[in-house]
Amino acid sequence: MLGGRSITLFHVRGIRIAVDWSWFFVLFLVIFWLSQFYGDVLGEAGSSSAPFALALISALGFFASIVLHELGHAMVALRNGIGISSIQLWIFGGVARMDRESDSPSTEFKVAIAGPLVTLAIVVVLVAVGLAVAGPEGFRGAALVESDSGVSGGLAVVAWLATINFLVLVFNMLPAFPMDGGRVVRAIAWWRTGDRTSATRFAAGLGRVFAYLFIGGGLLLVAGGYVFSGIWLALIGMVINGSARAASMQTAISGRIEGVRVADVMDREPVAIPGELSIERALDEYFLRYRWPWFPVIDAAHRFLGLLERERADEIPEIARATSLVSELLERDRGSLHVSEDDPLDSLLGNQNLRRFGALIAVDADGRLAGVITAEQVGRALRDAAG
Ligand SMILES: [Zn+2]
């Protein structure tokens, strides 16, 4: 369901923020539903455009809260050397797409808890603003939507955003892997046992229990007349069930190559282009000779700088090729184009850039180019382990 055609909204620190078509459906429903809600709160339904304006502001505030939550995950992941290709919003919320899995329980824990902590901070700020503006009694009235409480539009928006973010927080922290709470459970189980495979199996099993509870609860809601909420909850249950099952299967596969490192299967003598070379020489001596779509680029000390793609080199007009340098044109590595030669091979499963480029660069402890590992080599290692 994810991944299909998505629309890029904007970029934050190189991370693409994109929405799925299903998100517009949610946005439309939320604005429609909130217009009626604020109409009732303000007691002037249909008579002015105020309820619609408040609904629009609330929907955008909700949208911003979800993006901030995902950015919380993303920033902590980046700080721990896990690349983030995009943040996608869809019908059930947001997903920060990571290039690889965490390699330690503490990283897994920090990345998982970062999103809920951001949401908690948003709730605290909104509650503080609401209390400062209306006092305890007034804010309570606004949050509980007491009729005749004389709530102003602005206060109603603050109260609604505080409530919805609180619900997001509670829901996300349910121990239903792959939701945040489930990832925290996996991190703790991994830390206690030292075994990621069995920790994942445990968390995924718990996730599936919650998935069935959601599906059952959703059906009860539908039976009770809450058709929309019921279907939504049941669908979330089905998504969680599918993801948990996929995680168990991936764990079973990666368990087979436990103990195998990148260095064990990589190609140790990769061809690399020196960064100080001109584009003209890069084309003549590398691209035309080997006919590969890209090459790793290194500096004088053999440190890995990034990748140069053939297409980029071809775009340079012929007269400028002798004076343009490879180092000016390459796609710089911000951490997601390389892996460590000591990384376990199973940490590469699901790596987005391995899929995109067909190979990844392996570096040693000092950042020097050590080898190239291809998707084919990873696949072969998996087949060997299975056979
Ligand atoms: Zn999250």
PDB file of N, CA and C in Angstrom, residues 194-228:
ATOM      1  N   GLY A 194      20.177 -10.064  24.130  1.00  0.00           N
ATOM      2  CA  GLY A 194      21.318  -9.949  23.228  1.00  0.00           C
ATOM      3  C   GLY A 194      21.055 -10.574  21.872  1.00  0.00           C
ATOM      4  N   ASP A 195      19.808 -10.909  21.600  1.00  0.00           N
ATOM      5  CA  ASP A 195      19.473 -11.628  20.370  1.00  0.00           C
ATOM      6  C   ASP A 195      18.362 -10.889  19.624  1.00  0.00           C
ATOM      7  N   ARG A 196      18.739 -10.242  18.520  1.00  0.00           N
ATOM      8  CA  ARG A 196      17.747  -9.461  17.779  1.00  0.00           C
ATOM      9  C   ARG A 196      16.676 -10.348  17.166  1.00  0.00           C
ATOM     10  N   THR A 197      17.096 -11.513  16.685  1.00  0.00           N
ATOM     11  CA  THR A 197      16.150 -12.382  15.990  1.00  0.00           C
ATOM     12  C   THR A 197      14.994 -12.793  16.898  1.00  0.00           C
ATOM     13  N   SER A 198      15.329 -13.266  18.103  1.00  0.00           N
ATOM     14  CA  SER A 198      14.245 -13.720  18.980  1.00  0.00           C
ATOM     15  C   SER A 198      13.458 -12.528  19.525  1.00  0.00           C
ATOM     16  N   ALA A 199      14.140 -11.372  19.715  1.00  0.00           N
ATOM     17  CA  ALA A 199      13.431 -10.168  20.170  1.00  0.00           C
ATOM     18  C   ALA A 199      12.396  -9.734  19.137  1.00  0.00           C
ATOM     19  N   THR A 200      12.781  -9.791  17.859  1.00  0.00           N
ATOM     20  CA  THR A 200      11.851  -9.407  16.801  1.00  0.00           C
ATOM     21  C   THR A 200      10.676 -10.374  16.753  1.00  0.00           C
ATOM     22  N   ARG A 201      10.990 -11.664  16.906  1.00  0.00           N
ATOM     23  CA  ARG A 201       9.922 -12.669  16.851  1.00  0.00           C
ATOM     24  C   ARG A 201       8.924 -12.423  17.983  1.00  0.00           C
ATOM     25  N   PHE A 202       9.451 -12.110  19.180  1.00  0.00           N
ATOM     26  CA  PHE A 202       8.596 -11.833  20.332  1.00  0.00           C
ATOM     27  C   PHE A 202       7.725 -10.597  20.085  1.00  0.00           C
ATOM     28  N   ALA A 203       8.373  -9.484  19.639  1.00  0.00           N
ATOM     29  CA  ALA A 203       7.634  -8.234  19.421  1.00  0.00           C
ATOM     30  C   ALA A 203       6.599  -8.403  18.312  1.00  0.00           C
ATOM     31  N   ALA A 204       6.977  -9.131  17.265  1.00  0.00           N
ATOM     32  CA  ALA A 204       6.051  -9.330  16.145  1.00  0.00           C
ATOM     33  C   ALA A 204       4.851 -10.164  16.598  1.00  0.00           C
ATOM     34  N   GLY A 205       5.098 -11.159  17.469  1.00  0.00           N
ATOM     35  CA  GLY A 205       4.001 -11.968  17.991  1.00  0.00           C
ATOM     36  C   GLY A 205       3.030 -11.123  18.796  1.00  0.00           C
ATOM     37  N   LEU A 206       3.594 -10.251  19.631  1.00  0.00           N
ATOM     38  CA  LEU A 206       2.766  -9.337  20.426  1.00  0.00           C
ATOM     39  C   LEU A 206       1.987  -8.394  19.489  1.00  0.00           C
ATOM     40  N   GLY A 207       2.662  -7.937  18.444  1.00  0.00           N
ATOM     41  CA  GLY A 207       2.022  -7.061  17.456  1.00  0.00           C
ATOM     42  C   GLY A 207       0.820  -7.736  16.823  1.00  0.00           C
ATOM     43  N   ARG A 208       0.958  -9.025  16.544  1.00  0.00           N
ATOM     44  CA  ARG A 208      -0.155  -9.733  15.896  1.00  0.00           C
ATOM     45  C   ARG A 208      -1.324  -9.921  16.848  1.00  0.00           C
ATOM     46  N   VAL A 209      -1.021 -10.111  18.151  1.00  0.00           N
ATOM     47  CA  VAL A 209      -2.098 -10.196  19.142  1.00  0.00           C
ATOM     48  C   VAL A 209      -2.899  -8.891  19.129  1.00  0.00           C
ATOM     49  N   PHE A 210      -2.160  -7.739  19.167  1.00  0.00           N
ATOM     50  CA  PHE A 210      -2.843  -6.445  19.123  1.00  0.00           C
ATOM     51  C   PHE A 210      -3.592  -6.256  17.813  1.00  0.00           C
ATOM     52  N   ALA A 211      -3.006  -6.739  16.724  1.00  0.00           N
ATOM     53  CA  ALA A 211      -3.661  -6.605  15.425  1.00  0.00           C
ATOM     54  C   ALA A 211      -5.036  -7.261  15.458  1.00  0.00           C
ATOM     55  N   TYR A 212      -5.110  -8.480  16.032  1.00  0.00           N
ATOM     56  CA  TYR A 212      -6.398  -9.173  16.097  1.00  0.00           C
ATOM     57  C   TYR A 212      -7.351  -8.440  17.041  1.00  0.00           C
ATOM     58  N   LEU A 213      -6.799  -7.867  18.139  1.00  0.00           N
ATOM     59  CA  LEU A 213      -7.654  -7.080  19.044  1.00  0.00           C
ATOM     60  C   LEU A 213      -8.243  -5.876  18.304  1.00  0.00           C
ATOM     61  N   PHE A 214      -7.405  -5.195  17.495  1.00  0.00           N
ATOM     62  CA  PHE A 214      -7.883  -4.034  16.735  1.00  0.00           C
ATOM     63  C   PHE A 214      -8.972  -4.443  15.747  1.00  0.00           C
ATOM     64  N   ILE A 215      -8.725  -5.566  15.068  1.00  0.00           N
ATOM     65  CA  ILE A 215      -9.706  -6.019  14.074  1.00  0.00           C
ATOM     66  C   ILE A 215     -11.026  -6.359  14.774  1.00  0.00           C
ATOM     67  N   GLY A 216     -10.926  -7.083  15.910  1.00  0.00           N
ATOM     68  CA  GLY A 216     -12.125  -7.429  16.674  1.00  0.00           C
ATOM     69  C   GLY A 216     -12.831  -6.185  17.198  1.00  0.00           C
ATOM     70  N   GLY A 217     -12.034  -5.255  17.775  1.00  0.00           N
ATOM     71  CA  GLY A 217     -12.606  -4.011  18.295  1.00  0.00           C
ATOM     72  C   GLY A 217     -13.272  -3.205  17.189  1.00  0.00           C
ATOM     73  N   GLY A 218     -12.629  -3.195  16.011  1.00  0.00           N
ATOM     74  CA  GLY A 218     -13.187  -2.469  14.871  1.00  0.00           C
ATOM     75  C   GLY A 218     -14.536  -3.035  14.466  1.00  0.00           C
ATOM     76  N   LEU A 219     -14.642  -4.375  14.434  1.00  0.00           N
ATOM     77  CA  LEU A 219     -15.900  -5.007  14.046  1.00  0.00           C
ATOM     78  C   LEU A 219     -16.988  -4.690  15.072  1.00  0.00           C
ATOM     79  N   LEU A 220     -16.614  -4.677  16.374  1.00  0.00           N
ATOM     80  CA  LEU A 220     -17.585  -4.330  17.424  1.00  0.00           C
ATOM     81  C   LEU A 220     -18.088  -2.899  17.226  1.00  0.00           C
ATOM     82  N   LEU A 221     -17.138  -1.985  16.891  1.00  0.00           N
ATOM     83  CA  LEU A 221     -17.531  -0.589  16.667  1.00  0.00           C
ATOM     84  C   LEU A 221     -18.514  -0.488  15.497  1.00  0.00           C
ATOM     85  N   VAL A 222     -18.205  -1.225  14.410  1.00  0.00           N
ATOM     86  CA  VAL A 222     -19.102  -1.208  13.244  1.00  0.00           C
ATOM     87  C   VAL A 222     -20.482  -1.692  13.664  1.00  0.00           C
ATOM     88  N   ALA A 223     -20.501  -2.807  14.440  1.00  0.00           N
ATOM     89  CA  ALA A 223     -21.781  -3.364  14.888  1.00  0.00           C
ATOM     90  C   ALA A 223     -22.529  -2.363  15.765  1.00  0.00           C
ATOM     91  N   GLY A 224     -21.748  -1.539  16.527  1.00  0.00           N
ATOM     92  CA  GLY A 224     -22.371  -0.564  17.413  1.00  0.00           C
ATOM     93  C   GLY A 224     -22.772   0.719  16.689  1.00  0.00           C
ATOM     94  N   GLY A 225     -22.565   0.763  15.367  1.00  0.00           N
ATOM     95  CA  GLY A 225     -22.999   1.932  14.615  1.00  0.00           C
ATOM     96  C   GLY A 225     -21.890   2.928  14.309  1.00  0.00           C
ATOM     97  N   TYR A 226     -20.681   2.706  14.885  1.00  0.00           N
ATOM     98  CA  TYR A 226     -19.565   3.605  14.584  1.00  0.00           C
ATOM     99  C   TYR A 226     -18.808   3.056  13.369  1.00  0.00           C
ATOM    100  N   VAL A 227     -19.454   3.169  12.204  1.00  0.00           N
ATOM    101  CA  VAL A 227     -18.962   2.471  11.018  1.00  0.00           C
ATOM    102  C   VAL A 227     -17.570   2.959  10.609  1.00  0.00           C
ATOM    103  N   PHE A 228     -17.416   4.294  10.514  1.00  0.00           N
ATOM    104  CA  PHE A 228     -16.143   4.813  10.002  1.00  0.00           C
ATOM    105  C   PHE A 228     -14.979   4.482  10.935  1.00  0.00           C
TER     106      PHE A 228
END
